[in-house]
Amino acid sequence: MSDMTTICPALPEGHFIGGRYVTDTAAIDVISPSTGQRIGAIPRADAQIVDQAVQAARKALATSNWGGLAPRERLKALHKWADLIEQQAPALAALEAVCSSRPVSHALTGDVMVTAEQIRFFAEFADKEGGALIPVADQQFGYIADAPYGVVGAITPWNFPISMAGWKLGPALAAGNAVVLKPSEMTPWSTLYLAELSVQAGVPAGLINVVLGDGPVTGTAITGHPGIDKLSFTGSTRAGAAIMQNIAATGIKPMTLELGGKSPMIVFADADLDLAAQCLERGIMPNAGQFCVAGSRILVAKEIAQPLCQKLMQRFATYQPADTLAAQAGFSPIISTGQMGRIDAIVQASVKAGGQILCGGQAFDHPGSFYRPTLIGDVDQGNPAVTEEIFGPVATFQSFDTEEEAMALADHATYGLAAGLFTRDLSRALRLTQRLQAGTVWVNRYGRSRDHILPTGGWKASGLGKDLGREAYLANRRMKSVLIDL
Ligand code: NAD
C-alpha cells in the first residue's frame, strides 16, 4: 500500500465469547476496499455458536449480578473501559481503518474518541435514571419500577463499525444488560478488540460477546434466538424488514431499528450561500456518502440554483482517493465492489429515466473501490436516484419556486431519517422544522454534533425507536407498574 504509515496490529481471530477468543472455521473473506486485496477471513457463526454466546451472556449476568449491582459500580467499570479505549486508540483506529471506509486519522481523533465519550455518557445514566412514584389515592401506593432486559442482541453495519458498536454496547451495559453483538462481516475487527478491552478494564467476562458472520445465517440465528430478550439493529430498511419477519415467526421480542434514509437538504434564496455550499458538501461527501443521514437530495430555490450548483461542482472536483491507512485522510473508498456496482447501476438508471450527470457519474480509475463525487440534475420524484437510498457520494439536485413546492419535494414516500434547512428567516425555519417528516432536522448546519443527549432515529421506514440520548438508555430497561392497596 503506497503512502501507508499505519501498521495494523495483529488481527483478532475467532468469535469473542465468555471473555476469550473461540476459534472457528474461516468462511468469509475480508477485503480492503482501499486496495481490493484480501486481508483475512472470518468464521460464520451458526445457531450453535450463537447459542453458546447467549449462554455465556446469561452465565455472566448470573455470576456477576451486573444488573443488580449498585449502579455506581457499573458506572465505574464502564469509565475504566472508556479510559482503556482512549489509551488503545491507535490500535483500535488501525483495526477500524484496515477493512472499512474510515480514514485512520479520522478514526483516531474522531470515531474512537467519540465512542469512548459516548460510553461515558451512557455510564452516567446508571446511577441517575430510575423509576417514579405515581400520584394515587391516599390508601394506595403506586410506582413504576424498571429493570434490565437481560440479554440484548445487537447487529451493526459496516459504515462506522466502532461507533455503531458503541451506540449499542454503551446503553445496554449501563442499563444492566449483557450483549451478543454481530458486527458487519466486512468490518469485524475493531468491534472484537473493543470487546476484549472491556474485559481488560474489568467489565465481567461474558457481558460482551461478539459473534462473527453474515446476516442470513448468523444474524438470523440472533434475531430468532429465544434467549435474546431485546434486539437493537442498525442497517438497511431491507434487512430491518427481514428481521421483523423473523421475529414475528420465532417469538415476539422488543426491538429498536435504525434504518436507511434519503434525506433532503433544502436551501432558500435568503440563505448564506457560502455556508450552504460548505454544509451541502459536508452533508454528502464524508465517508463517500456512506452514512445513514447523508443529505442525498439537494433542493434549492430557483433564483440561487445556478450559482450554488457551480460552487458545489467546484468543491466536488477536489476529491482524490486515498488508502484508509494513509497518514493524510483522503476521499473514502466504497466498502465493496458489489456496493460500488449498485451505486453505478442506480446512477445509470437515473440517467435512463432522464437524469443529467452534472459531475462524476463513474468510478475513479484507481485501485480499490472509489466512486467520483456525483451530482445529478433534471430528476423528477420518480427518478431512481431520488427514490432509492444510494449510500454513496451521489446527490440529486432539484430546484423549487415556492415553500410549498420545497416541502412537497422534501417529503419522501419511504424514508424520514433527517433533513436540513438553510434560511436566515427564523419564522420559516421554525415553521418548516415542524412540517418536515424526519426524526432529525438541522437548520443552517448539516450533520450530528457531539451532543449525545439528542436522540437519533427515523420516521416512516427509517426506523423504530431511538439510539443515543436518554431514550437509548431507557430502551434498554423495561418498566413495571406497581399499585398497592395499603
Ligand atoms: P445491511 O442491512 O446490509 O447490514 C447491516 C447488518 O445487518 C450487518 O451486520 C448484516 O450482516 C446484518 N444483516 C443483514 N441481513 C440480515 C438479516 N436478514 N437478519 C439479521 N441481520 C442481517 O446494511 P449495511 O449495508 O451494513 O449498512 C448500510 C445501511 O445501514 C444503510 O441502509 C444505512 O442507511 C443504514 N444505517 C442506518 C443508521 C441509522 O442510524 N439509521 C446508521 C448507520 C447505517
Short mmCIF file of C-alpha atoms and ligand atoms in Angstrom, two decimals:
data_model
loop_
_atom_site.label_atom_id
_atom_site.label_comp_id
_atom_site.label_asym_id
_atom_site.label_seq_id
_atom_site.Cartn_x
_atom_site.Cartn_y
_atom_site.Cartn_z
CA MET A 1 0.00 0.00 0.00
CA SER A 2 1.53 3.31 -1.01
CA ASP A 3 1.87 6.11 1.49
CA MET A 4 0.96 3.73 4.29
CA THR A 5 2.14 4.94 7.63
CA THR A 6 -0.16 2.94 9.86
CA ILE A 7 0.78 -0.64 10.57
CA CYS A 8 -2.22 -2.64 11.62
CA PRO A 9 -1.80 -4.72 14.81
CA ALA A 10 -2.42 -8.47 14.68
CA LEU A 11 -5.98 -9.15 13.61
CA PRO A 12 -8.07 -10.73 16.38
CA GLU A 13 -9.11 -14.26 15.41
CA GLY A 14 -12.40 -16.01 16.10
CA HIS A 15 -15.55 -15.06 17.98
CA PHE A 16 -15.21 -13.39 21.39
CA ILE A 17 -17.37 -15.40 23.79
CA GLY A 18 -17.27 -15.52 27.59
CA GLY A 19 -14.18 -13.30 27.67
CA ARG A 20 -11.98 -15.31 25.29
CA TYR A 21 -11.48 -15.90 21.58
CA VAL A 22 -13.24 -19.01 20.26
CA THR A 23 -11.75 -20.27 17.01
CA ASP A 24 -13.99 -21.49 14.23
CA THR A 25 -13.56 -22.37 10.54
CA ALA A 26 -12.72 -19.37 8.35
CA ALA A 27 -15.61 -18.84 5.94
CA ILE A 28 -15.87 -15.23 4.77
CA ASP A 29 -13.04 -13.24 3.20
CA VAL A 30 -12.47 -9.69 4.41
CA ILE A 31 -11.30 -7.37 1.63
CA SER A 32 -9.66 -3.95 1.86
CA PRO A 33 -11.87 -1.50 -0.06
CA SER A 34 -8.83 0.74 -0.48
CA THR A 35 -6.82 -1.85 -2.42
CA GLY A 36 -9.21 -4.66 -3.33
CA GLN A 37 -6.84 -7.10 -1.62
CA ARG A 38 -7.90 -9.85 0.77
CA ILE A 39 -6.74 -9.06 4.32
CA GLY A 40 -8.04 -12.07 6.18
CA ALA A 41 -11.10 -14.22 6.76
CA ILE A 42 -13.65 -14.66 9.50
CA PRO A 43 -15.90 -17.53 10.56
CA ARG A 44 -19.67 -17.63 10.06
CA ALA A 45 -21.30 -18.36 13.43
CA ASP A 46 -24.11 -20.88 13.16
CA ALA A 47 -27.04 -21.28 15.55
CA GLN A 48 -24.90 -23.39 17.90
CA ILE A 49 -22.20 -20.70 18.27
CA VAL A 50 -24.86 -18.03 18.75
CA ASP A 51 -26.42 -20.19 21.45
CA GLN A 52 -23.01 -20.55 23.12
CA ALA A 53 -22.74 -16.74 23.19
CA VAL A 54 -26.24 -16.35 24.64
CA GLN A 55 -25.48 -18.92 27.36
CA ALA A 56 -22.20 -17.13 28.16
CA ALA A 57 -24.12 -13.86 28.48
CA ARG A 58 -26.69 -15.43 30.83
CA LYS A 59 -23.99 -17.03 32.95
CA ALA A 60 -22.08 -13.73 33.19
CA LEU A 61 -25.25 -11.90 34.27
CA ALA A 62 -25.89 -14.51 36.97
CA THR A 63 -22.34 -14.74 38.32
CA SER A 64 -21.52 -11.02 38.23
CA ASN A 65 -25.01 -9.83 39.24
CA TRP A 66 -24.31 -6.98 36.77
CA GLY A 67 -27.94 -5.85 36.63
CA GLY A 68 -28.28 -5.95 40.42
CA LEU A 69 -25.02 -4.19 41.37
CA ALA A 70 -25.04 -0.78 42.98
CA PRO A 71 -25.41 1.30 39.79
CA ARG A 72 -22.24 3.25 40.64
CA GLU A 73 -20.23 0.00 40.25
CA ARG A 74 -21.44 -0.37 36.66
CA LEU A 75 -20.63 3.27 36.06
CA LYS A 76 -17.07 2.86 37.38
CA ALA A 77 -16.39 -0.23 35.25
CA LEU A 78 -17.65 1.49 32.11
CA HIS A 79 -15.49 4.56 32.75
CA LYS A 80 -12.42 2.29 33.09
CA TRP A 81 -13.34 0.70 29.76
CA ALA A 82 -13.60 4.17 28.17
CA ASP A 83 -10.14 5.03 29.61
CA LEU A 84 -8.67 1.93 28.00
CA ILE A 85 -10.36 2.68 24.67
CA GLU A 86 -8.66 6.09 24.69
CA GLN A 87 -5.30 4.56 25.60
CA GLN A 88 -5.57 1.97 22.85
CA ALA A 89 -6.93 4.40 20.27
CA PRO A 90 -4.09 3.88 17.74
CA ALA A 91 -4.67 0.10 17.62
CA LEU A 92 -8.45 0.48 17.50
CA ALA A 93 -8.21 3.08 14.75
CA ALA A 94 -5.95 0.83 12.66
CA LEU A 95 -8.28 -2.15 13.09
CA GLU A 96 -11.16 0.13 12.07
CA ALA A 97 -9.41 1.55 9.01
CA VAL A 98 -7.81 -1.63 7.65
CA CYS A 99 -11.05 -3.03 6.22
CA SER A 100 -13.55 -0.15 6.29
CA SER A 101 -14.10 3.20 4.58
CA ARG A 102 -12.85 5.16 7.61
CA PRO A 103 -9.54 7.02 7.18
CA VAL A 104 -7.27 6.05 10.06
CA SER A 105 -6.62 9.67 11.12
CA HIS A 106 -10.36 10.34 11.35
CA ALA A 107 -10.90 7.09 13.24
CA LEU A 108 -8.13 8.01 15.67
CA THR A 109 -9.24 11.52 16.56
CA GLY A 110 -12.94 11.08 15.79
CA ASP A 111 -14.68 7.70 15.82
CA VAL A 112 -12.66 6.04 18.60
CA MET A 113 -12.64 9.08 20.89
CA VAL A 114 -16.34 9.72 20.36
CA THR A 115 -17.06 6.06 21.16
CA ALA A 116 -15.24 6.42 24.50
CA GLU A 117 -17.11 9.66 25.13
CA GLN A 118 -20.47 8.01 24.39
CA ILE A 119 -19.71 5.07 26.70
CA ARG A 120 -19.04 7.61 29.47
CA PHE A 121 -22.22 9.46 28.53
CA PHE A 122 -24.33 6.31 28.92
CA ALA A 123 -22.49 5.17 32.05
CA GLU A 124 -23.68 8.34 33.77
CA PHE A 125 -27.32 7.29 33.44
CA ALA A 126 -26.72 4.16 35.53
CA ASP A 127 -26.98 5.90 38.91
CA LYS A 128 -29.22 8.80 37.89
CA GLU A 129 -32.13 7.38 35.96
CA GLY A 130 -34.74 5.35 37.85
CA GLY A 131 -38.41 4.63 38.31
CA ALA A 132 -41.05 7.06 39.57
CA LEU A 133 -43.58 7.44 42.34
CA ILE A 134 -47.08 7.89 40.94
CA PRO A 135 -49.80 10.05 42.47
CA VAL A 136 -52.61 7.69 43.50
CA ALA A 137 -55.34 7.65 46.21
CA ASP A 138 -54.14 8.00 49.81
CA GLN A 139 -54.97 4.38 50.61
CA GLN A 140 -52.76 3.23 47.80
CA PHE A 141 -49.10 3.28 46.87
CA GLY A 142 -48.14 3.35 43.22
CA TYR A 143 -44.79 3.38 41.48
CA ILE A 144 -43.04 2.50 38.27
CA ALA A 145 -40.11 0.16 38.73
CA ASP A 146 -37.63 -0.60 35.99
CA ALA A 147 -35.16 -3.39 35.30
CA PRO A 148 -32.73 -4.50 32.62
CA TYR A 149 -33.98 -6.88 29.92
CA GLY A 150 -31.24 -9.48 30.35
CA VAL A 151 -29.50 -10.34 27.08
CA VAL A 152 -29.62 -7.74 24.31
CA GLY A 153 -28.91 -8.86 20.75
CA ALA A 154 -27.16 -6.21 18.63
CA ILE A 155 -26.41 -6.16 14.91
CA THR A 156 -24.35 -3.37 13.36
CA PRO A 157 -23.45 -2.15 9.85
CA TRP A 158 -20.06 -1.53 8.22
CA ASN A 159 -20.16 2.21 7.71
CA PHE A 160 -18.96 3.32 11.19
CA PRO A 161 -18.14 -0.04 12.81
CA ILE A 162 -16.74 1.11 16.15
CA SER A 163 -19.22 3.95 16.69
CA MET A 164 -22.15 1.72 15.87
CA ALA A 165 -20.90 -0.90 18.34
CA GLY A 166 -20.55 1.85 20.97
CA TRP A 167 -24.11 3.05 20.33
CA LYS A 168 -25.36 -0.44 21.19
CA LEU A 169 -22.97 -1.52 23.94
CA GLY A 170 -22.90 1.72 25.96
CA PRO A 171 -26.60 1.98 26.83
CA ALA A 172 -27.16 -1.80 27.06
CA LEU A 173 -24.36 -2.28 29.60
CA ALA A 174 -25.06 0.88 31.58
CA ALA A 175 -28.65 -0.29 31.92
CA GLY A 176 -27.52 -3.63 33.39
CA ASN A 177 -27.75 -5.98 30.40
CA ALA A 178 -25.34 -8.38 28.70
CA VAL A 179 -24.92 -8.25 24.92
CA VAL A 180 -24.44 -10.62 22.00
CA LEU A 181 -23.26 -8.44 19.11
CA LYS A 182 -22.71 -9.24 15.46
CA PRO A 183 -20.68 -6.64 13.55
CA SER A 184 -20.82 -6.49 9.77
CA GLU A 185 -18.95 -9.35 8.13
CA MET A 186 -17.00 -6.70 6.18
CA THR A 187 -15.67 -4.85 9.24
CA PRO A 188 -15.29 -7.26 12.18
CA TRP A 189 -12.01 -6.47 13.93
CA SER A 190 -12.39 -3.17 15.77
CA THR A 191 -15.53 -4.49 17.46
CA LEU A 192 -13.73 -7.65 18.61
CA TYR A 193 -10.92 -5.59 20.11
CA LEU A 194 -13.43 -3.24 21.75
CA ALA A 195 -14.95 -6.26 23.50
CA GLU A 196 -11.53 -7.59 24.51
CA LEU A 197 -10.67 -4.21 26.07
CA SER A 198 -13.87 -4.30 28.14
CA VAL A 199 -12.63 -7.46 29.87
CA GLN A 200 -9.15 -5.96 30.39
CA ALA A 201 -10.88 -2.97 32.00
CA GLY A 202 -12.73 -5.19 34.48
CA VAL A 203 -16.16 -5.43 32.87
CA PRO A 204 -17.14 -9.03 33.75
CA ALA A 205 -16.19 -11.53 31.04
CA GLY A 206 -19.25 -12.72 29.12
CA LEU A 207 -21.15 -9.44 29.33
CA ILE A 208 -19.98 -8.54 25.83
CA ASN A 209 -19.91 -11.37 23.32
CA VAL A 210 -19.08 -10.80 19.67
CA VAL A 211 -20.10 -13.41 17.12
CA LEU A 212 -18.89 -13.09 13.53
CA GLY A 213 -20.81 -13.95 10.42
CA ASP A 214 -23.24 -12.72 7.80
CA GLY A 215 -26.89 -11.68 8.00
CA PRO A 216 -28.71 -14.71 6.62
CA VAL A 217 -27.01 -17.26 8.91
CA THR A 218 -25.59 -15.50 11.99
CA GLY A 219 -27.95 -12.51 12.03
CA THR A 220 -30.99 -14.75 11.64
CA ALA A 221 -29.75 -17.00 14.46
CA ILE A 222 -29.51 -13.95 16.75
CA THR A 223 -32.89 -12.41 15.89
CA GLY A 224 -34.64 -15.78 16.24
CA HIS A 225 -32.94 -16.93 19.46
CA PRO A 226 -35.43 -17.23 22.32
CA GLY A 227 -32.72 -16.32 24.85
CA ILE A 228 -32.27 -12.84 23.34
CA ASP A 229 -34.62 -10.61 25.31
CA LYS A 230 -34.36 -7.47 23.19
CA LEU A 231 -32.92 -6.61 19.79
CA SER A 232 -31.10 -3.48 18.66
CA PHE A 233 -30.35 -3.28 14.94
CA THR A 234 -28.72 -0.72 12.66
CA GLY A 235 -28.65 -1.35 8.94
CA SER A 236 -30.74 -1.20 5.81
CA THR A 237 -34.52 -0.97 5.70
CA ARG A 238 -34.50 -4.19 3.65
CA ALA A 239 -32.69 -6.13 6.43
CA GLY A 240 -34.88 -4.41 9.06
CA ALA A 241 -37.99 -5.79 7.34
CA ALA A 242 -36.47 -9.30 7.18
CA ILE A 243 -35.67 -9.07 10.89
CA MET A 244 -39.23 -8.06 11.75
CA GLN A 245 -40.48 -11.07 9.81
CA ASN A 246 -38.10 -13.43 11.58
CA ILE A 247 -39.00 -12.03 14.98
CA ALA A 248 -42.70 -12.42 14.19
CA ALA A 249 -42.08 -16.02 13.12
CA THR A 250 -39.93 -17.04 16.08
CA GLY A 251 -41.50 -15.26 19.04
CA ILE A 252 -42.13 -11.59 19.79
CA LYS A 253 -39.33 -9.51 21.27
CA PRO A 254 -38.93 -5.74 21.60
CA MET A 255 -36.68 -4.13 19.04
CA THR A 256 -35.04 -0.89 18.04
CA LEU A 257 -34.38 -0.47 14.33
CA GLU A 258 -32.14 2.27 12.91
CA LEU A 259 -32.60 2.01 9.16
CA GLY A 260 -31.99 3.75 5.85
CA GLY A 261 -32.60 7.30 4.71
CA LYS A 262 -32.91 9.61 1.72
CA SER A 263 -32.59 12.92 3.47
CA PRO A 264 -33.25 16.32 1.84
CA MET A 265 -31.14 19.45 2.31
CA ILE A 266 -33.26 22.49 1.40
CA VAL A 267 -31.70 25.86 0.59
CA PHE A 268 -33.84 29.01 0.42
CA ALA A 269 -32.84 32.10 -1.51
CA ASP A 270 -32.12 34.09 1.67
CA ALA A 271 -29.53 31.57 2.92
CA ASP A 272 -25.83 32.33 3.31
CA LEU A 273 -24.67 30.68 0.08
CA ASP A 274 -21.07 30.03 1.14
CA LEU A 275 -22.22 28.41 4.36
CA ALA A 276 -24.84 26.41 2.46
CA ALA A 277 -22.29 25.15 -0.10
CA GLN A 278 -19.94 24.10 2.70
CA CYS A 279 -22.75 22.29 4.59
CA LEU A 280 -24.16 20.61 1.47
CA GLU A 281 -20.71 19.21 0.75
CA ARG A 282 -20.37 18.03 4.37
CA GLY A 283 -23.85 16.60 4.11
CA ILE A 284 -22.97 14.12 1.39
CA MET A 285 -19.21 13.65 0.90
CA PRO A 286 -17.83 12.42 4.29
CA ASN A 287 -17.24 8.67 4.21
CA ALA A 288 -18.08 8.92 0.46
CA GLY A 289 -21.74 9.39 1.29
CA GLN A 290 -21.89 6.12 3.23
CA PHE A 291 -23.74 7.38 6.27
CA CYS A 292 -27.38 6.98 7.11
CA VAL A 293 -28.24 10.68 7.42
CA ALA A 294 -26.46 11.61 4.16
CA GLY A 295 -28.18 14.58 2.54
CA SER A 296 -28.57 12.88 -0.80
CA ARG A 297 -31.36 15.11 -2.15
CA ILE A 298 -30.39 18.77 -2.60
CA LEU A 299 -33.36 21.12 -3.08
CA VAL A 300 -32.56 24.72 -3.96
CA ALA A 301 -34.65 27.85 -4.59
CA LYS A 302 -34.64 28.59 -8.35
CA GLU A 303 -33.09 32.06 -8.11
CA ILE A 304 -29.90 30.71 -6.45
CA ALA A 305 -29.80 27.25 -8.07
CA GLN A 306 -27.23 28.10 -10.74
CA PRO A 307 -24.55 29.75 -8.53
CA LEU A 308 -24.95 27.15 -5.79
CA CYS A 309 -24.67 24.31 -8.28
CA GLN A 310 -21.42 25.84 -9.63
CA LYS A 311 -19.98 26.18 -6.12
CA LEU A 312 -20.80 22.56 -5.36
CA MET A 313 -19.31 21.20 -8.55
CA GLN A 314 -16.08 23.10 -7.84
CA ARG A 315 -15.94 21.56 -4.38
CA PHE A 316 -16.77 18.05 -5.64
CA ALA A 317 -13.95 18.25 -8.22
CA THR A 318 -11.29 18.49 -5.50
CA TYR A 319 -11.70 14.97 -4.06
CA GLN A 320 -8.90 12.45 -4.53
CA PRO A 321 -8.99 8.80 -3.41
CA ALA A 322 -6.72 7.71 -0.59
CA ASP A 323 -5.96 4.44 1.15
CA THR A 324 -7.70 4.48 4.53
CA LEU A 325 -4.36 3.62 6.17
CA ALA A 326 -2.59 6.64 4.63
CA ALA A 327 -1.36 9.25 7.09
CA GLN A 328 -3.35 12.00 5.45
CA ALA A 329 -7.06 11.35 5.07
CA GLY A 330 -8.43 11.49 1.54
CA PHE A 331 -11.69 10.54 -0.11
CA SER A 332 -13.08 7.29 1.30
CA PRO A 333 -13.46 4.10 -0.72
CA ILE A 334 -16.82 2.44 -1.30
CA ILE A 335 -17.00 -0.54 1.05
CA SER A 336 -17.06 -3.24 -1.66
CA THR A 337 -17.05 -3.75 -5.40
CA GLY A 338 -20.63 -5.06 -5.06
CA GLN A 339 -21.75 -1.85 -3.37
CA MET A 340 -19.94 0.24 -5.99
CA GLY A 341 -21.71 -1.70 -8.74
CA ARG A 342 -25.04 -0.98 -7.03
CA ILE A 343 -24.25 2.74 -6.84
CA ASP A 344 -23.32 2.87 -10.51
CA ALA A 345 -26.42 0.88 -11.50
CA ILE A 346 -28.68 3.45 -9.80
CA VAL A 347 -26.77 6.34 -11.40
CA GLN A 348 -27.16 4.76 -14.86
CA ALA A 349 -30.86 4.01 -14.23
CA SER A 350 -31.28 7.64 -13.20
CA VAL A 351 -29.77 8.83 -16.49
CA LYS A 352 -32.01 6.45 -18.41
CA ALA A 353 -35.00 7.97 -16.64
CA GLY A 354 -33.98 11.50 -17.76
CA GLY A 355 -31.41 12.49 -15.12
CA GLN A 356 -28.44 14.57 -16.27
CA ILE A 357 -24.98 13.97 -14.80
CA LEU A 358 -23.66 17.38 -13.72
CA CYS A 359 -20.37 15.93 -12.43
CA GLY A 360 -18.95 12.48 -11.63
CA GLY A 361 -21.14 9.57 -12.65
CA GLN A 362 -18.39 6.97 -12.76
CA ALA A 363 -15.71 5.23 -10.72
CA PHE A 364 -12.22 6.70 -10.31
CA ASP A 365 -9.53 4.98 -12.35
CA HIS A 366 -7.74 3.83 -9.19
CA PRO A 367 -7.10 0.57 -7.33
CA GLY A 368 -9.79 -0.36 -4.79
CA SER A 369 -13.40 0.87 -4.99
CA PHE A 370 -13.61 4.65 -5.35
CA TYR A 371 -16.59 6.44 -6.95
CA ARG A 372 -16.45 10.05 -8.13
CA PRO A 373 -18.46 12.70 -6.29
CA THR A 374 -21.61 12.87 -8.38
CA LEU A 375 -24.37 15.41 -8.84
CA ILE A 376 -27.45 14.57 -10.92
CA GLY A 377 -29.88 17.21 -12.21
CA ASP A 378 -33.17 17.08 -14.16
CA VAL A 379 -34.69 14.43 -11.93
CA ASP A 380 -38.36 14.07 -11.06
CA GLN A 381 -39.76 12.45 -7.89
CA GLY A 382 -39.96 9.05 -9.58
CA ASN A 383 -36.33 9.03 -10.73
CA PRO A 384 -34.36 6.09 -9.18
CA ALA A 385 -31.70 8.48 -7.83
CA VAL A 386 -34.48 10.23 -5.87
CA THR A 387 -36.41 7.18 -4.70
CA GLU A 388 -33.52 4.80 -3.81
CA GLU A 389 -31.06 5.06 -0.94
CA ILE A 390 -27.79 5.04 -2.91
CA PHE A 391 -25.35 5.05 0.04
CA GLY A 392 -22.54 6.60 -1.97
CA PRO A 393 -21.16 10.04 -2.97
CA VAL A 394 -24.18 10.82 -5.13
CA ALA A 395 -26.71 13.63 -4.67
CA THR A 396 -29.59 14.78 -6.80
CA PHE A 397 -30.07 18.50 -7.46
CA GLN A 398 -33.63 19.85 -7.79
CA SER A 399 -34.97 23.39 -7.71
CA PHE A 400 -38.24 24.87 -6.47
CA ASP A 401 -40.25 28.08 -6.74
CA THR A 402 -42.22 28.16 -3.50
CA GLU A 403 -42.01 26.95 0.09
CA GLU A 404 -44.96 24.60 -0.60
CA GLU A 405 -43.14 23.09 -3.54
CA ALA A 406 -39.99 22.64 -1.41
CA MET A 407 -41.99 20.80 1.25
CA ALA A 408 -43.65 18.56 -1.34
CA LEU A 409 -40.26 17.64 -2.84
CA ALA A 410 -38.71 17.09 0.60
CA ASP A 411 -41.37 14.61 1.69
CA HIS A 412 -40.08 11.15 0.69
CA ALA A 413 -42.58 8.36 0.21
CA THR A 414 -40.49 5.82 2.15
CA TYR A 415 -37.86 7.46 4.33
CA GLY A 416 -37.85 10.07 7.11
CA LEU A 417 -34.45 9.98 8.80
CA ALA A 418 -33.09 13.56 8.67
CA ALA A 419 -33.47 16.89 6.90
CA GLY A 420 -31.53 20.15 6.61
CA LEU A 421 -32.86 23.69 6.14
CA PHE A 422 -30.85 26.73 5.13
CA THR A 423 -32.51 30.10 5.63
CA ARG A 424 -31.98 33.34 7.56
CA ASP A 425 -35.73 33.64 8.16
CA LEU A 426 -36.35 32.43 11.71
CA SER A 427 -40.13 32.15 11.27
CA ARG A 428 -39.70 30.00 8.19
CA ALA A 429 -37.12 27.83 9.98
CA LEU A 430 -39.47 27.22 12.93
CA ARG A 431 -42.49 26.67 10.69
CA LEU A 432 -40.74 24.15 8.46
CA THR A 433 -38.94 22.20 11.18
CA GLN A 434 -42.47 21.41 12.41
CA ARG A 435 -43.59 20.26 8.98
CA LEU A 436 -40.63 18.15 7.89
CA GLN A 437 -41.29 14.41 8.16
CA ALA A 438 -37.97 13.41 9.72
CA GLY A 439 -36.55 12.20 13.02
CA THR A 440 -33.83 14.89 12.98
CA VAL A 441 -33.85 18.38 11.47
CA TRP A 442 -30.78 20.63 11.24
CA VAL A 443 -31.01 24.33 10.47
CA ASN A 444 -28.06 26.20 8.92
CA ARG A 445 -25.85 23.17 9.60
CA TYR A 446 -25.87 19.55 8.49
CA GLY A 447 -24.69 16.58 10.50
CA ARG A 448 -24.57 15.27 14.04
CA SER A 449 -22.83 17.18 16.80
CA ARG A 450 -21.28 15.66 19.91
CA ASP A 451 -24.42 16.45 21.94
CA HIS A 452 -25.11 12.81 22.66
CA ILE A 453 -28.25 13.76 24.58
CA LEU A 454 -30.01 14.32 21.25
CA PRO A 455 -31.66 11.04 20.30
CA THR A 456 -31.36 9.81 16.73
CA GLY A 457 -33.79 7.66 14.83
CA GLY A 458 -36.07 7.62 11.84
CA TRP A 459 -39.66 8.32 11.00
CA LYS A 460 -41.52 6.22 8.43
CA ALA A 461 -39.45 3.24 7.15
CA SER A 462 -36.25 4.83 8.51
CA GLY A 463 -36.69 3.14 11.84
CA LEU A 464 -38.33 2.27 15.08
CA GLY A 465 -37.15 3.74 18.41
CA LYS A 466 -34.03 5.78 19.09
CA ASP A 467 -30.30 5.43 19.53
CA LEU A 468 -28.32 7.94 21.62
CA GLY A 469 -29.96 10.25 24.17
CA ARG A 470 -31.79 9.31 27.32
CA GLU A 471 -34.18 7.38 25.07
CA ALA A 472 -31.49 4.84 24.17
CA TYR A 473 -30.74 4.19 27.85
CA LEU A 474 -34.46 3.78 28.65
CA ALA A 475 -34.88 1.47 25.65
CA ASN A 476 -32.55 -0.94 27.45
CA ARG A 477 -34.68 -1.03 30.61
CA ARG A 478 -38.20 -2.39 30.90
CA MET A 479 -40.85 -0.75 33.02
CA LYS A 480 -43.14 -2.35 35.59
CA SER A 481 -46.18 -0.55 37.05
CA VAL A 482 -46.89 -1.42 40.68
CA LEU A 483 -50.09 -0.47 42.56
CA ILE A 484 -50.55 -1.50 46.19
CA ASP A 485 -53.79 -1.17 48.20
CA LEU A 486 -52.44 -0.28 51.64
P1 NAD B 1 -27.24 -4.22 5.96
O1 NAD B 1 -28.67 -4.13 6.34
O2 NAD B 1 -26.89 -4.94 4.71
O3 NAD B 1 -26.42 -4.95 7.11
C1 NAD B 1 -26.39 -4.45 8.44
C2 NAD B 1 -26.10 -5.58 9.38
O4 NAD B 1 -27.21 -6.47 9.37
C3 NAD B 1 -24.88 -6.42 9.01
O5 NAD B 1 -24.24 -6.83 10.19
C4 NAD B 1 -25.51 -7.60 8.28
O6 NAD B 1 -24.71 -8.76 8.31
C5 NAD B 1 -26.79 -7.79 9.06
N1 NAD B 1 -27.91 -8.41 8.35
C6 NAD B 1 -28.21 -8.34 7.04
N2 NAD B 1 -29.34 -9.04 6.77
C7 NAD B 1 -29.77 -9.53 7.97
C8 NAD B 1 -30.88 -10.34 8.35
N3 NAD B 1 -31.78 -10.76 7.47
N4 NAD B 1 -31.01 -10.68 9.65
C9 NAD B 1 -30.11 -10.24 10.57
N5 NAD B 1 -29.03 -9.48 10.26
C10 NAD B 1 -28.87 -9.14 8.97
O7 NAD B 1 -26.69 -2.75 5.98
P2 NAD B 1 -25.23 -2.24 5.64
O8 NAD B 1 -25.07 -2.29 4.16
O9 NAD B 1 -24.24 -2.94 6.51
O10 NAD B 1 -25.30 -0.72 6.16
C11 NAD B 1 -25.84 0.28 5.41
C12 NAD B 1 -27.28 0.54 5.83
O11 NAD B 1 -27.32 0.86 7.22
C13 NAD B 1 -27.86 1.74 5.13
O12 NAD B 1 -29.16 1.46 4.73
C14 NAD B 1 -27.83 2.82 6.20
O13 NAD B 1 -28.76 3.86 6.00
C15 NAD B 1 -28.09 2.03 7.43
N6 NAD B 1 -27.63 2.75 8.63
C16 NAD B 1 -28.55 3.37 9.42
C17 NAD B 1 -28.15 4.10 10.54
C18 NAD B 1 -29.16 4.82 11.39
O14 NAD B 1 -28.79 5.29 12.47
N7 NAD B 1 -30.41 4.92 10.98
C19 NAD B 1 -26.79 4.18 10.85
C20 NAD B 1 -25.87 3.54 10.02
C21 NAD B 1 -26.31 2.82 8.91
#
